[in-house]
C-alpha cells in the first residue's frame, strides 16, 4: 500500500499564491509508485478542504475561490479573494463546491504524513506544527520551536546577535510608536544615527520580499512611505487621486496584498472589504474633501525591523540533514539581480534574475558560508531542511539573514535547484524530505511503532521502484531555444520532464537546444543543469560545463543520500548529441520549444528523418501556424473572422517611412495592436494608441542587438528587464472591440486529437478559458507569475446555463473547423475574441493558433483538460500516445 501524503497548501497569508503553486509542484512531483497525494487546501479563513484535483491546476487561487457564483457583479474587472466578500464570508460555505471540508482530527485517519507547503502565519510559525502533533500526524520540516523562531525576523536577529553571529546594525519599531502623528521624523533620525544610509526597512513576519524597501534617500517623507509600506498602510492624497487617470487601476494596486495594502482595510475606522466599495468611498471622499485619507490593512504587522544595507554578494543555501542527522549545506547559490531588491517579480517570473551555483567566490569563502549555515541550522534546532539566506561582503564578512523552515517550492526554486546539484531530481528530493521527516518525527512523537511500520513500507516501495526504472519508455524532452520565448520554453519543458519523471511509465531525458536560425545544437543535460534558473544559465552550463571543486566535494558527502534515492549512477556532465544519436537512444520526443525552431516545422522534419515520434502537428501544418499573418490569411480566405492586418517590414519602414505611415493610418485607426509575426507568450505585444507609440515600437522592434532606448521603453510602458523581440518584420492588427455586441470576452481554448481505427482524426475540443486582463493586453506576468492574472474556466458566455452551452458548442465547432483546415494534430491552443449579440448571433474572431502550447504548471490547457477528466500527466500521455500511433501508422519505428 502506498504512503498517503497530505499536501497542505494555500492559507491566509500574503504568500498564499506561492504556497498554492508550491503545493501543486509537490502534488505533481510525488513519485506515483510510492505515494498517494491527498491535496488539502487551506482557505483565507484557515478552513481545510480535501480539494478536488482539477482545482489544483488553476493558475491562481482566485481562479476558483471564491466560486464565480459567489462574486457579485462589478462595473470593473476587480479580482478578489474570499475575504473581500464581506464580514460574513467566513460563515458562508464557500468551499462546499471545491471538495470535502475536513478537520485535522478527521485528517489523521486519511493521511500518513502532512507535507507542509504553507507560508507565513499558520504555516511557518509553529502553530500548524503544534496542531498536527496534537492530532498525532507526522509532518515535514522543522518542529514547533524552530518554526516559531524562523517566522519572526526581530526574534531571529536578537537570537543571532546573542549567539555571536555577525549582524548589520538594526533597530526595531513597533506599530503604535511608528504611526503616531509626526513620529516618523524622529524615528528616521534615530535610524540614520544607528543604521545609516542606505537602510533596509522590512516587515517582521513576511516572506517573498513582501513589505521590503531599500531606502537610499536622506528624505523623511520617503522614509515614512517605506515604513508605512512595511506596516501595510498608505496615505492617499487628493493630488495623487486626481493625478490617477485610471482610478480603478489605482484601487486595484492598493488591493494587491503582495505589493501594497490588500483587503479588507480600515478607512476612517470603517472596514472596507471589496475594491468596488473602496473605489466608491474614495470617489465620494475626494469629491467632498481635500484631506488625505489614511488606509491600513487588517492583516498588518506589529513590528518592523530597520537594518543597515549590506553591500555584498547575496546568496541562498539549502541545508539538509544527512543520514546521521547532521546538517549538510548544499552548494550556496548567488542571486544575480538586475535591481537592488530580489522582489516578488524577480523571484517568481522566469528570466528576471540569475542564480550562480556555487556562488562565485574562492573555495575557502564558499565553505565558510556553508559552515556558517550549518552552524545556524544547529543553533536554531532546525529539522530535515532549511533555506538560509545571507550576504558576504568584499571584506569577507558573512551576514546570515532570514532563515526559512519552509522553502518556496516552485519548479526552479532554490529548494530543487540545489538538490539537483547533488544529483536528485524533484521527485527524488521530495521522497528524501518525506522519509527524513518520518525519521525526525520518531524522535519527538510519543508513539513511534506506527512510524516504524510506515518507514519499513516506504523503504520496500523505494527498492521496488528503483528496480522498475529499467523498463520505462525513454522520452527526450527538447526545450530552450534562442527566441524571446526561451525562458518559458524551459518552464514548459521542465514541467513536462517532472510530470514524466514521477510516473511509472516514462524515463525522461532533457535535451536543450541552443544556437540560431542558421545553426543550432542539441545537448543532453542532466538535472543539475535542467534546474538552472533560466534558458541563458542552462545554455552557459551546457556549452561551458565545469564541475566546481566544492560541488564535487558535497556530492561525495551526500552520496549516502543519493544512493538511497536513485537507481543509476548519475552523470553530471552535459553532452552534445545529434538527431541521429537521439534516434538510436530514445523511443519518443516531446518538443517543448516555443517559436522558432520548434513550432515552425524545422525540428519536426529532423525528427521524421530519424524515425522518432513527436508531439504536436507535422511539418506542413507547423509551417503555417507559426506565421500569424499566413494563418489568419488562410482562415479569412475560408470564411473565418480575423482582425484586419498588415506586415511592416524594416526595409519599407526605413526607405518609405512617410508613405508607409500614411498607408497604416489610412487602413487602421488608433488604437491598434503591434506584435511579432512568429513569437508568442505576449512578447512584444503592445496596444498602440498614437503615431508616437508606433514610431517607438518600430525603433524598438528594429533595434537589432542594441539595448532598448529608455525613452522608447517609457513611451511603450515596457517594464525593466522585459524580453522584447527584435526582428525585421512585425504585424499590425486592428483592435478587436465589443462594437455592437451585448457581451464580449477574450478566450483561449485547447484541444486534443485522437486517431480512430479507420485512420481519421477525432478532435476533442475543450471548454475555453476566459482570460481577464488588468491592462491593454495579457502580460507575461498575468500568464506566468504566481497569483497574477485570472482565467475563468469554462468561459462565462452567458448566465443561463443552456445559453452558455449553446454558445460554447458554437465556439468549439468553429475551433474544430479551423483546426481541420490547418491540419492541427496532437493538441493545440487557439486564442480568440467572442462577440455575443442580443439576437443570439455569435462571432468568433481568431487571434492566433499555437501548435505547441505552453505547458507550464498552471497553463490554461491543464484547466481545460481537467474538465474532461485528464490529469496533466494523463493529458501528456495521451499526446504521446497519439504521436506514437500516428508515426507507427505512417512508418513503423523499431
Coordinates of N, CA, C and O in Angstrom, one line a residue, residues 19 46 132 181 247 338 365 410 483 502 512 537 567 635 706 726 750:
X19 N 2.4 29.6 -2.0 CA 2.1 28.3 -1.3 C 1.3 27.4 -2.2 O 1.5 26.2 -2.4
X46 N -8.5 29.9 7.1 CA -7.9 28.7 7.7 C -8.8 27.5 7.9 O -8.6 26.7 8.8
X132 N -0.7 19.7 14.4 CA -0.5 18.3 13.8 C 0.0 17.4 14.9 O -0.4 16.2 15.0
X181 N 1.3 60.6 15.1 CA 1.5 61.8 14.2 C 2.9 62.4 14.3 O 3.3 62.7 15.4
X247 N -8.5 55.3 -12.2 CA -8.8 55.2 -10.7 C -9.1 53.8 -10.3 O -8.7 53.4 -9.2
X338 N 18.9 42.1 -11.3 CA 19.0 43.3 -12.2 C 18.6 44.5 -11.5 O 18.7 45.6 -12.1
X365 N 36.0 30.7 1.0 CA 34.8 31.5 1.3 C 33.5 30.8 1.1 O 32.5 30.9 1.9
X410 N 8.5 26.3 -5.9 CA 8.2 26.5 -7.3 C 9.2 25.5 -8.1 O 10.3 25.2 -7.5
X483 N 14.8 32.1 -28.9 CA 13.9 33.1 -29.2 C 13.5 33.9 -27.9 O 14.0 33.5 -26.8
X502 N 8.0 11.5 -12.5 CA 7.3 11.0 -11.3 C 6.4 9.8 -11.7 O 5.6 9.3 -10.8
X512 N 18.5 20.1 -24.4 CA 18.5 21.6 -24.5 C 19.0 22.0 -25.9 O 20.0 21.5 -26.4
X537 N 21.2 30.6 -18.4 CA 22.0 29.9 -17.5 C 22.3 28.4 -18.0 O 23.4 27.9 -17.9
X567 N 18.7 5.2 -8.7 CA 19.0 3.9 -9.1 C 20.3 3.8 -9.9 O 21.3 3.2 -9.5
X635 N -7.3 31.5 -42.8 CA -8.6 31.5 -42.1 C -9.6 32.4 -42.8 O -10.7 32.0 -43.0
X706 N 21.0 46.1 -30.2 CA 21.1 47.2 -29.3 C 20.2 47.1 -28.1 O 19.1 46.5 -28.2
X726 N 13.3 41.4 -31.1 CA 14.0 42.3 -32.1 C 14.1 41.6 -33.4 O 15.0 40.6 -33.5
X750 N -8.2 25.0 -25.7 CA -7.3 23.9 -26.1 C -8.0 22.7 -26.7 O -9.3 22.6 -26.7

